[in-house]
XYZ file of C-alpha atoms in Angstrom:
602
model
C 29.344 -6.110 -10.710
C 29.413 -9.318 -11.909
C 28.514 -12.578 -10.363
C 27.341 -16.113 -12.015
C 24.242 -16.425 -12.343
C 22.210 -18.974 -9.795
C 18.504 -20.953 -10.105
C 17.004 -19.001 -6.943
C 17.582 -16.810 -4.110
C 18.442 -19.931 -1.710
C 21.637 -20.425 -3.957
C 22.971 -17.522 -2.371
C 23.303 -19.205 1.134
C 25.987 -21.260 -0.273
C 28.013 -18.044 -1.656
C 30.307 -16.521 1.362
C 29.660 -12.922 -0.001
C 25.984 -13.346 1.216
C 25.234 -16.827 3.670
C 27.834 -15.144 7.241
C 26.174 -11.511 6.496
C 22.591 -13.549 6.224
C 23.249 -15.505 9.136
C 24.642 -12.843 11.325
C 21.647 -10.427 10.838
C 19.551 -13.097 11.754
C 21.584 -13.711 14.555
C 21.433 -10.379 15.366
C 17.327 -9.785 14.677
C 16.876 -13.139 17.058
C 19.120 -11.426 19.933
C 17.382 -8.395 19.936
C 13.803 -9.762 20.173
C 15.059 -12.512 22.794
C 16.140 -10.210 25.165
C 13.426 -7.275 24.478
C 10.222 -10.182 24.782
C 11.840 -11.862 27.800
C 12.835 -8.194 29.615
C 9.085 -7.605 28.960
C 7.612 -10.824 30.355
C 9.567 -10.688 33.582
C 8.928 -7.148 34.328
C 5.285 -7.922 33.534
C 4.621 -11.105 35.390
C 7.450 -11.502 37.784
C 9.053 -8.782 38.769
C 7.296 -6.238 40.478
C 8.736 -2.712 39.796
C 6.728 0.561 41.712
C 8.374 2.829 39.421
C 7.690 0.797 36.213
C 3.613 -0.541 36.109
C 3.054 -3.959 33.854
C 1.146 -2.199 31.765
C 3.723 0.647 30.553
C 6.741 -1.684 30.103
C 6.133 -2.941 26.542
C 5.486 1.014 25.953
C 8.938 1.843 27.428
C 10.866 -1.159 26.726
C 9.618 -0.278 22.696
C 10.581 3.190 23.273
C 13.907 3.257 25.006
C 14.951 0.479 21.935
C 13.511 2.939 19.133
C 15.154 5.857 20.336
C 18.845 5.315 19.562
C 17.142 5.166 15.674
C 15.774 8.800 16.027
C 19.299 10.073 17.663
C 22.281 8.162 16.095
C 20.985 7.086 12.784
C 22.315 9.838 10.984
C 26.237 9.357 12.239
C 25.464 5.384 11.529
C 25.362 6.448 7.787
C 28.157 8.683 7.738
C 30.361 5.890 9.695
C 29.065 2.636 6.846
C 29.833 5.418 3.936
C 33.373 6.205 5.437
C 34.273 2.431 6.611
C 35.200 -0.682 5.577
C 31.530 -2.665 6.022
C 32.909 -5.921 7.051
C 34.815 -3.388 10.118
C 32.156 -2.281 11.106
C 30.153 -5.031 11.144
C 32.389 -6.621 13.783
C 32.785 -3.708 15.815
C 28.301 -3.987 16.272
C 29.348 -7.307 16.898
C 31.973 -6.850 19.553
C 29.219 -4.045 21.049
C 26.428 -6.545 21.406
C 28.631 -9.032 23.188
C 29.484 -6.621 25.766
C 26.159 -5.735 26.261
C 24.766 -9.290 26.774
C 27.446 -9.621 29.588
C 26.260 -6.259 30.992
C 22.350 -7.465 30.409
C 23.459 -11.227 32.293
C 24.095 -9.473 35.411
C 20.677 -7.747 35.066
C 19.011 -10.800 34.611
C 20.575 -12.842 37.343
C 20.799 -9.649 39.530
C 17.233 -8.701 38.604
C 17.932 -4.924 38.151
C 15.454 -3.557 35.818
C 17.604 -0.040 35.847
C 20.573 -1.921 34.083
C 17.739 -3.807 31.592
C 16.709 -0.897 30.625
C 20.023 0.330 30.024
C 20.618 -2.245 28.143
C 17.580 -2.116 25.755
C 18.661 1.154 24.753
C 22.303 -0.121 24.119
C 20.428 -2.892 22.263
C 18.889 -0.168 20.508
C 22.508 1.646 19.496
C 23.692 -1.156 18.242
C 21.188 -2.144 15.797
C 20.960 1.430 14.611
C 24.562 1.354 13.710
C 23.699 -2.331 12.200
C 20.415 -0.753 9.981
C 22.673 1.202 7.184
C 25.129 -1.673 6.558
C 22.196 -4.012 6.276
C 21.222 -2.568 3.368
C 24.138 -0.787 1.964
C 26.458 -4.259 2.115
C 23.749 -6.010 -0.087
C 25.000 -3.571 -3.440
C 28.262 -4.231 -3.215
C 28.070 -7.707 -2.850
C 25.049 -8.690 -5.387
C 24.307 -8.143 -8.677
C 21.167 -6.044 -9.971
C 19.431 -9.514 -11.060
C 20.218 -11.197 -7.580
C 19.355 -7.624 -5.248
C 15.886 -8.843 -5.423
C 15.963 -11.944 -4.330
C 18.694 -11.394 -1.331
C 16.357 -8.231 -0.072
C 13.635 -10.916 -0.099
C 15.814 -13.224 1.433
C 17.370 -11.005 4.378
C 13.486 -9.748 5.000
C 12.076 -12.824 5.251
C 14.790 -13.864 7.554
C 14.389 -10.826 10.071
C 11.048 -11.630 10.500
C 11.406 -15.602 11.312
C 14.623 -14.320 13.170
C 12.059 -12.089 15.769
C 9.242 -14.516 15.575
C 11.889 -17.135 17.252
C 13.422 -14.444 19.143
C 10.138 -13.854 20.747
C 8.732 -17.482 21.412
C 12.556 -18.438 22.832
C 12.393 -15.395 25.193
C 8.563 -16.055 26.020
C 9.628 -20.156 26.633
C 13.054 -19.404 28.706
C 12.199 -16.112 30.887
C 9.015 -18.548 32.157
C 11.250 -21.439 33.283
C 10.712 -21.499 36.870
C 13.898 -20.669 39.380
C 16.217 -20.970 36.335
C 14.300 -18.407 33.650
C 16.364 -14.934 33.838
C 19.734 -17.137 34.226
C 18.765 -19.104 30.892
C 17.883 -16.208 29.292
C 21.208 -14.350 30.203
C 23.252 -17.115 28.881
C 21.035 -17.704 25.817
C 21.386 -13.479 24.714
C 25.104 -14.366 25.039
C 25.598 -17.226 22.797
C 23.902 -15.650 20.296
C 26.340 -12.888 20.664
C 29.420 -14.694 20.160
C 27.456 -16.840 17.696
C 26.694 -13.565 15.236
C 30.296 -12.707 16.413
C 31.812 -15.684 14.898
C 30.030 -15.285 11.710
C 31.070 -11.625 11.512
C 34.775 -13.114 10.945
C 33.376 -14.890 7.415
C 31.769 -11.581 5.975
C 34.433 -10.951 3.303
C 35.462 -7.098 2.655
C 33.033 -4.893 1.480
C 35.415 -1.445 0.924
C 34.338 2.362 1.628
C 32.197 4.108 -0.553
C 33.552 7.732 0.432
C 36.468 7.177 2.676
C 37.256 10.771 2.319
C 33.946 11.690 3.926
C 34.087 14.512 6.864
C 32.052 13.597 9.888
C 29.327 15.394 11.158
C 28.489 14.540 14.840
C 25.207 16.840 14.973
C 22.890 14.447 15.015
C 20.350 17.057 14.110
C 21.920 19.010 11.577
C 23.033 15.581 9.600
C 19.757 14.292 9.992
C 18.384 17.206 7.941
C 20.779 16.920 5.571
C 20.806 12.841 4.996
C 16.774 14.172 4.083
C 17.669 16.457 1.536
C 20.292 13.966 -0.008
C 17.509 11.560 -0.075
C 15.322 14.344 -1.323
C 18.111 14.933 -4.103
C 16.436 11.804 -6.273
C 12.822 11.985 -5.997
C 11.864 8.606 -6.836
C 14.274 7.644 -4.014
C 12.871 10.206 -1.175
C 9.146 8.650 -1.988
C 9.883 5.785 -2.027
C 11.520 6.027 1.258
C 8.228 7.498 2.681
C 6.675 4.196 0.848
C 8.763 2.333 3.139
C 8.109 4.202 6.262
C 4.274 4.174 5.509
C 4.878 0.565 5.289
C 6.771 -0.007 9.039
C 3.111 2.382 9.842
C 0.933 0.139 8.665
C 2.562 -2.706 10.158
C 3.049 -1.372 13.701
C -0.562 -0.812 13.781
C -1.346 -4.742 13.699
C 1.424 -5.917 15.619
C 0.835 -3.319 18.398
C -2.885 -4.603 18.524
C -2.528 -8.626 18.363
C -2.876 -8.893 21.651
C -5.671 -7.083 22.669
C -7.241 -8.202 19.092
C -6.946 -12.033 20.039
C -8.293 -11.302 23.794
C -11.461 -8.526 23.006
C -11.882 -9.402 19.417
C -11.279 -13.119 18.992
C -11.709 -14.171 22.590
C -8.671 -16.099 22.407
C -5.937 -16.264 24.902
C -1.971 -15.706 24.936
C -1.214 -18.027 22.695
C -4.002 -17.120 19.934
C -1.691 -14.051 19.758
C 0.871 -15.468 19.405
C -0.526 -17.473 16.299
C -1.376 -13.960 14.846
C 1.865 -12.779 15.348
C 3.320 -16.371 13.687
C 0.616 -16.107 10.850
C 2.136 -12.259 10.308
C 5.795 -13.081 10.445
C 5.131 -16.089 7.716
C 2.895 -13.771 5.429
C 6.095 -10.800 5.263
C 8.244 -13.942 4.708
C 6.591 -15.582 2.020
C 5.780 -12.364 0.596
C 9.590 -11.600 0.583
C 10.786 -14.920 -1.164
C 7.727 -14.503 -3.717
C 9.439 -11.341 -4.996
C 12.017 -12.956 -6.979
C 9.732 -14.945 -8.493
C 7.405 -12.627 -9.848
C 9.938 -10.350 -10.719
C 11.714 -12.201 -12.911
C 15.088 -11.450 -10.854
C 15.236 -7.900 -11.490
C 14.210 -4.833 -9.459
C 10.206 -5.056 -10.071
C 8.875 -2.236 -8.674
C 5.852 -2.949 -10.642
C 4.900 -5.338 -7.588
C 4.552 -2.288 -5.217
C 0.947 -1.281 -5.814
C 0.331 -5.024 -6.388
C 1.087 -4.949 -2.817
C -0.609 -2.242 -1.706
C -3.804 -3.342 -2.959
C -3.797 -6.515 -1.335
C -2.623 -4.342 1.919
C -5.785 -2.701 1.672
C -8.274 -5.501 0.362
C -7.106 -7.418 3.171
C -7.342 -5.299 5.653
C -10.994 -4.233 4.790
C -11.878 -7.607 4.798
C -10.307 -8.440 8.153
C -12.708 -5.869 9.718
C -15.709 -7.435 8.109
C -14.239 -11.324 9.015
C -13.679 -9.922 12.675
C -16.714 -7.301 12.982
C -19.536 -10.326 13.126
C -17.822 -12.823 15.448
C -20.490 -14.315 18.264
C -19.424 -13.681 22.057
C -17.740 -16.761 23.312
C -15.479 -17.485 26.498
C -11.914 -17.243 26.123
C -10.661 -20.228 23.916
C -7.164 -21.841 23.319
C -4.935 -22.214 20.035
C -7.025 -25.589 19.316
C -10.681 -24.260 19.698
C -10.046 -21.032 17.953
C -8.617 -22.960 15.132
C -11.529 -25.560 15.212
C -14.297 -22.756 14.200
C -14.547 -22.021 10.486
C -15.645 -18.358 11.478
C -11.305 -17.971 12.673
C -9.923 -19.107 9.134
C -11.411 -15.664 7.534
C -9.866 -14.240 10.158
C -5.805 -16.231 9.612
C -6.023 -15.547 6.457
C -6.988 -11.997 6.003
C -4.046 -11.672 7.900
C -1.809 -14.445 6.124
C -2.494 -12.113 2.431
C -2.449 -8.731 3.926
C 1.296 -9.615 5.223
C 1.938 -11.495 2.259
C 1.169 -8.521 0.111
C 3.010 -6.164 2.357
C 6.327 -8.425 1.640
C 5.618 -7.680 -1.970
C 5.458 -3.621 -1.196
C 8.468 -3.337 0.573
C 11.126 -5.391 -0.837
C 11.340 -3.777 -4.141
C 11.310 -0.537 -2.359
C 14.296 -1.433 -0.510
C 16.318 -2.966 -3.645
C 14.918 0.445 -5.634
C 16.415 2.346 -3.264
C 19.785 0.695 -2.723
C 19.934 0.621 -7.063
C 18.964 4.473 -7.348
C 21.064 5.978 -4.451
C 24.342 7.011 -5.410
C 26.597 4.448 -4.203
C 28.994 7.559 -1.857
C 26.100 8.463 0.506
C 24.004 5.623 -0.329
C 24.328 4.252 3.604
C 23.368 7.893 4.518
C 20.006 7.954 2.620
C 19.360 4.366 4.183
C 20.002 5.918 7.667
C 17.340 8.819 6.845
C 15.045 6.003 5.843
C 15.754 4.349 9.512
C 14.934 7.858 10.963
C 12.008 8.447 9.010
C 10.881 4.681 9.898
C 11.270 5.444 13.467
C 9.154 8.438 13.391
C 6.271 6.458 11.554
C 5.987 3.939 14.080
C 5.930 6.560 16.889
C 3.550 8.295 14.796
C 1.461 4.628 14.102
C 1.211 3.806 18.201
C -0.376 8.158 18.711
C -2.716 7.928 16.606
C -3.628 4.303 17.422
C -3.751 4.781 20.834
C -5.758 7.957 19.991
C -8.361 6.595 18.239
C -8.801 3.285 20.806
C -9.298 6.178 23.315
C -11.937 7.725 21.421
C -14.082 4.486 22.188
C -12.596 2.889 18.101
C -12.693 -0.536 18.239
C -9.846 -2.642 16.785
C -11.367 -3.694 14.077
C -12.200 -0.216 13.630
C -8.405 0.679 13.773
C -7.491 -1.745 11.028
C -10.538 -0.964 8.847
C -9.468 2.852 9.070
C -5.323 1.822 8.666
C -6.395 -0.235 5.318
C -8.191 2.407 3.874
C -5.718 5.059 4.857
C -3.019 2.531 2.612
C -5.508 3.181 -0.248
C -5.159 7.250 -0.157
C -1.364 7.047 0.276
C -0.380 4.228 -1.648
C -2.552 6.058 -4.676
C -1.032 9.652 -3.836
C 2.697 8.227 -4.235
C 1.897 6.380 -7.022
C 0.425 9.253 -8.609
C 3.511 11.653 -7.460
C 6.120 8.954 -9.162
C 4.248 7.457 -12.144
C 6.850 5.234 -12.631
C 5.163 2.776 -9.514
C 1.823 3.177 -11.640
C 3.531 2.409 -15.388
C 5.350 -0.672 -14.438
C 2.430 -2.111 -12.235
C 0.690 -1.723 -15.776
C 3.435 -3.375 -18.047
C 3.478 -6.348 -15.237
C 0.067 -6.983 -15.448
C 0.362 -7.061 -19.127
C 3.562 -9.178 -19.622
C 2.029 -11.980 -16.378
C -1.477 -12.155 -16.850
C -2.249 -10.972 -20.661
C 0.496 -11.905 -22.744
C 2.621 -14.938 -21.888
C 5.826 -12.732 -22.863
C 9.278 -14.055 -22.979
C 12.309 -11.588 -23.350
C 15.932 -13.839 -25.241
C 18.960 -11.522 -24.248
C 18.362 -9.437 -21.756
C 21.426 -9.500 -20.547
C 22.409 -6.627 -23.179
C 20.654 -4.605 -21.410
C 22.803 -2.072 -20.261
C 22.270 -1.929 -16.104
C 23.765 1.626 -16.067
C 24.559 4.819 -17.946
C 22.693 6.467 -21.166
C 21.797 3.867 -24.167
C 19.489 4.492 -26.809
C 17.305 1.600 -27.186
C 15.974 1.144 -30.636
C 12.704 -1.009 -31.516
C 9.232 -0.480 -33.265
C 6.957 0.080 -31.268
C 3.687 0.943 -33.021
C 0.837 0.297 -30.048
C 0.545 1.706 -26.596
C 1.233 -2.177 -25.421
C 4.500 -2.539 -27.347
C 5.914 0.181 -24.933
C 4.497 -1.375 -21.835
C 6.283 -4.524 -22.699
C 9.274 -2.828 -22.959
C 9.263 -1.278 -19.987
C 8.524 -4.667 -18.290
C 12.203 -6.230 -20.137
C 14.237 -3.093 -18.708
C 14.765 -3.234 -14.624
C 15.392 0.580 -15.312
C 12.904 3.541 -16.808
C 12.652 4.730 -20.398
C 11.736 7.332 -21.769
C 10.032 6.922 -24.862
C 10.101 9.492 -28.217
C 6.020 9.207 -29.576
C 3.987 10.749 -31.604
C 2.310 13.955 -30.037
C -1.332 12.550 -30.988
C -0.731 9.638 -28.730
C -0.172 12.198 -25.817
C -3.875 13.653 -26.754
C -5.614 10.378 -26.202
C -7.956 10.459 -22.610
C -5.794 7.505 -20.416
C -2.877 6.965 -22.540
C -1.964 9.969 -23.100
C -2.055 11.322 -19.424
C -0.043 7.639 -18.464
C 2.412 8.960 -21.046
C 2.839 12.157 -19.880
C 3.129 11.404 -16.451
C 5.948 9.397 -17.737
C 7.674 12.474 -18.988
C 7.500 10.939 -22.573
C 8.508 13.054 -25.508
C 6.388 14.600 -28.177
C 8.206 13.490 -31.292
C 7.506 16.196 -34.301
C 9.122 15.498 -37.566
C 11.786 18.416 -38.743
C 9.645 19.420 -41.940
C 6.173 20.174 -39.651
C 7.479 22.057 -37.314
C 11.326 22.822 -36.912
C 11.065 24.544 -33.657
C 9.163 21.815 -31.476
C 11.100 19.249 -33.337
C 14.421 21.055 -31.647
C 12.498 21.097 -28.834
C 11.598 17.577 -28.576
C 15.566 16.928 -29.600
C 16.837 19.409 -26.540
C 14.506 17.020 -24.622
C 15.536 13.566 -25.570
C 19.724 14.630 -25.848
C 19.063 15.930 -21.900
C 17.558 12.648 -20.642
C 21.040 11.158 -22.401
C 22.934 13.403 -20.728
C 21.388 12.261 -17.428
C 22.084 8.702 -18.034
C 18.606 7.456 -18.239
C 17.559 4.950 -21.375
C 15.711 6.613 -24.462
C 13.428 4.705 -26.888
C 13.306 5.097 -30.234
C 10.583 3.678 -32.439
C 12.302 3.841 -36.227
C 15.831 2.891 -37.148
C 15.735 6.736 -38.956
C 14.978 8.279 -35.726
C 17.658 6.455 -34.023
C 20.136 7.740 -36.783
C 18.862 11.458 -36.374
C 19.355 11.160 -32.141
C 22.358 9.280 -32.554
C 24.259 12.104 -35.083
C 23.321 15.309 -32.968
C 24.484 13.254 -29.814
C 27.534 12.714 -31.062
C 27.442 16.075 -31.906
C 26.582 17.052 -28.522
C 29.950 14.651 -27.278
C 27.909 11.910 -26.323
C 29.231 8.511 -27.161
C 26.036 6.346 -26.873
C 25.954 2.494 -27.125
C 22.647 1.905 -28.948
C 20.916 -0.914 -28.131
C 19.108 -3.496 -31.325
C 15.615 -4.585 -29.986
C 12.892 -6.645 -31.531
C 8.970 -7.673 -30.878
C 7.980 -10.954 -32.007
C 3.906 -11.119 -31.816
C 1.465 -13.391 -33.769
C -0.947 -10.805 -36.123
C -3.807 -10.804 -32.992
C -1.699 -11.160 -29.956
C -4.096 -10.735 -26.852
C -3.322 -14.151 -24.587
C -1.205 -15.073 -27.050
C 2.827 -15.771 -27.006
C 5.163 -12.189 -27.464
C 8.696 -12.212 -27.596
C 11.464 -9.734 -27.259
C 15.079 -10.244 -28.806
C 17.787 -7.939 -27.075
C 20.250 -8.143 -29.054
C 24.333 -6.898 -28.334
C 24.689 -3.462 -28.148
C 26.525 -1.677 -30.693
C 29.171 0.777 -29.546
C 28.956 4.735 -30.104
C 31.509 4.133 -32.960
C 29.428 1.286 -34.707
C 25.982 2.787 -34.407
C 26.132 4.142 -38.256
C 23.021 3.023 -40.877
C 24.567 -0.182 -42.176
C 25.845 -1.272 -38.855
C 22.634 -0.561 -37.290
C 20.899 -1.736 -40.202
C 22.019 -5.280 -40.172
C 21.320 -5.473 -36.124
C 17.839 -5.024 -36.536
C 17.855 -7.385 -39.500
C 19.542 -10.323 -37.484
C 16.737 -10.048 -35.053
C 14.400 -10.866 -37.924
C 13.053 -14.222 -37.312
């Protein structure tokens, strides 16, 4: 797809293909959290339900809107992969309206039964809204802008339920006149993300021809072995999911946090929750930035180390706090012992905005676009069953006599083991965290047209590449893997060599030492061709050897001209890489190749 090319990520809310979806999800995320915070407050302080005790409604309220995602997800993905988006899109739309007129007269008529009714409804209709949230964003971006509108539609879901929740908090508590405002509020927004639903342009089917499965069950399990179909995908799904864990665990516990903890009162939690919702944000947004506007996945355990630092130190910040009497938003701020505190929790969700949004653009780039809605309704499933899994165990442990800080000391060390077993299970994570580092903070490296290289399909990309660096640098240019031909010493070395083999690289052995592993080694590199996937060559002969059997093979390869520019010692010092125009299958003969590399010369 092709789009022209804009400064920043805010550009995009002045392009109609992205600002009415933007603004209608956060319509949409606002709604929700209006109506779930301000169902919660009345049945908690006002009303006064036998059946339904103050201190199980946030419990049931959460459950009754989480369910829906456990039982419909699955036909939500089949329905976005079979429909026009835009269609459906309205449809939710239409849905929520008619539930805010149903929720009205349970606000005004003060019949929890029907609110409850209506959470769950609530609930359908943002699972049906979940897979076309992220399977719209594809079809209407470009790889170098999926980044940077994932940052942009994350960061906006969270100020969208941050102001959700403080408008349902402020309205349900106006006295006489409190459930009536709040019945009329859920319905504006309604017609307001209604409205804005009419701008979305089309966004057409990705497998209109797709049969329907109405098991909920039986599609489930099989959305989780299409996801399980690309490996890199399926992980970093449970990434994800691990993710809407870890993040449950803090939100659940803000209140009780601020009141044992922190000896702060209602609104103290309410700053956490604020502080939280601008850390994802910011987090979000930052993503572009460091990632150069391409898929960065290299930011991922750059996340989830600051996930965990952050969370360690919070328990240490929080574990040493004096008793004091309960204290307001101005007090608690006034004590330098708090600002430990804010801002353990400012980086922590900061750094979780960095793991998750190039999770979410990985996945929507890797998944094959006809189910790709599907596998984003398995991730909603498996998200579900995280967070159910997140309030068990926390509620476990608290019952065990844990403390809070406890919790989060043992949820931040918990990221450490999983965040290092997935990274170790798709090396990729681990290889391009490595070539970030190295192209940000050691080398100040600068790649000149990039834009030749090829977004999709098989290429061979041909450079020299003598040092272990030189293909780390390369990897950071490329949004997509390579796999690199080298020379089977390198693959012997301690660190190095087990970083290279995790990354499935090829032992390169010249024809005239050893014929057999060199057809090996050829069978190796002409398969990751055949998949599609980029292949690095380090000599212009090489290139011509891969390049004749591949032909031979009926492969018709564009082969990509690359060059490093470095000063003689180039630690902290200035490297460049010049992409140049790719020559097609039929050009990619000695001379023409030849004089490519030669015009990269500086």
């Amino acid at each position: 797809m092709s789009h022209p090319e804009h400064p920043n990520q805010f550009a995009l809310l002045r392009q109609r293909r992205f600002a009415p979806f933007f603004w209608t999800q956060f319509a949409g995320a606002a709604n929700d959290n209006l109506f779930k915070f301000a169902f919660t407050v009345l049945v908690t302080y006002q009303l006064q339900v036998a059946w339904l005790p103050p201190s199980l409604a946030g419990l049931v309220i959460g459950a009754l809107f989480i369910l829906p995602f456990l039982l419909f997800s699955a036909t939500a993905g089949q329905l976005t992969d079979k429909l026009e988006k835009t269609r459906i899109i309205r449809f939710v739309k239409n849905l929520e309206i008619a539930i805010m007129l149903l929720a009205g007269w349970g606000f005004m008529a003060d019949s929890v039964a029907v609110l409850l009714g209506c959470t769950f409804l609530m609930g359908v209709h943002s699972t049906l809204f979940g897979p076309v949230k992220f399977a719209y964003l594809p079809q209407a971006l470009s790889e170098r802008e999926l980044t940077g509108g994932n940052g942009m539609i994350e960061m906006g879901t969270f100020v969208a339920i941050l102001l959700g929740n403080v408008a349902g908090g402020l309205l349900v508590a106006l006295p006489h006149i409190g459930p009536t405002t709040v019945a009329v509020a859920c319905l504006l927004l309604a017609l307001l993300g209604r409205a804005l639903a009419q701008f979305i342009p089309a966004a057409p089917a990705t497998d209109p021809q797709l049969h329907i499965n109405w098991n909920p069950i039986s599609e489930t399990w099989r959305n989780l072995k299409l996801a399980h179909g690309n490996i890199v995908v399926f992980r970093s799904l449970l990434g994800i999911s691990w993710m809407w864990f870890f993040g449950a665990v803090f939100l659940a516990q803000f209140p009780s946090f601020a009141r044992d903890v922190l000896h702060g009162d209602a609104h103290v939690a309410s700053l956490l929750l604020v502080v939280f919702s601008v850390g994802i944000g910011t987090g979000s947004l930052l993503c572009e930035v460091l990632s150069r506007r391409h898929v960065e996945i290299g930011l991922v355990p750059l996340g989830a180390i600051g996930m965990s630092v952050f969370s360690v130190d919070l328990y240490w910040a929080a574990h040493s706090l004096p008793p004091a009497a309960q204290m307001g938003v101005a007090a608690f701020i006034a004590q330098p012992a708090h600002w430990r505190v804010v801002l353990d929790l400012l980086l922590l969700s900061l750094f979780a905005g960095l793991y998750s949004v190039p999770m979410y653009a990985l996945i929507q780039l890797r998944s094959q676009a006809t189910h790709r809605a599907r596998i984003i309704a398995a991730n909603n499933i498996l998200n579900a069953l995280f967070m159910i899994a997140s309030s068990v165990l926390a509620g476990a442990l608290l019952g065990a006599g844990w403390t809070v800080p406890e919790v989060f000391l043992a949820t931040g060390l918990a990221n450490a083991v999983v965040a290092g077993y997935i990274f170790l299970l798709v090396p990729e994570y681990l290889l391009r965290f490595m070539a970030w580092v190295l192209s940000r903070l050691v080398y100040h490296f600068k790649v000149v047209g990039d834009e030749h290289l090829p977004s999709t399909g098989a290429a061979l990309l041909v450079c020299h590449h003598a040092r272990f660096a030189d293909r780390l640098l390369l990897l950071a240019a490329s949004p997509r893997p390579i796999c690199f031909l080298v020379e089977p010493a390198l693959l012997q070395r301690p660190l190095r060599g087990w970083l290279l083999r995790l990354s499935k690289a090829i032992a390169w052995v010249p024809e005239q030492s050893n014929p057999l592993a060199h057809q090996q080694a050829l069978a190796a590199a002409l398969q990751v061709l055949r998949d599609g996937d980029l292949l690095a060559v380090a000599s212009e002969q090489e290139a011509l050897h891969v390049l004749e059997h591949a032909r031979a093979a009926g492969l018709a390869l564009p082969c990509v001209p690359l060059a490093l520019h470095q000063p003689p010692h180039p630690a902290w010092g200035r490297v460049q890489l010049q992409v140049g125009p790719a020559l097609a299958a039929a050009d990619g003969h000695a001379q023409g190749l030849r004089q490519a590399l030669a015009a990269l010369q500086p």
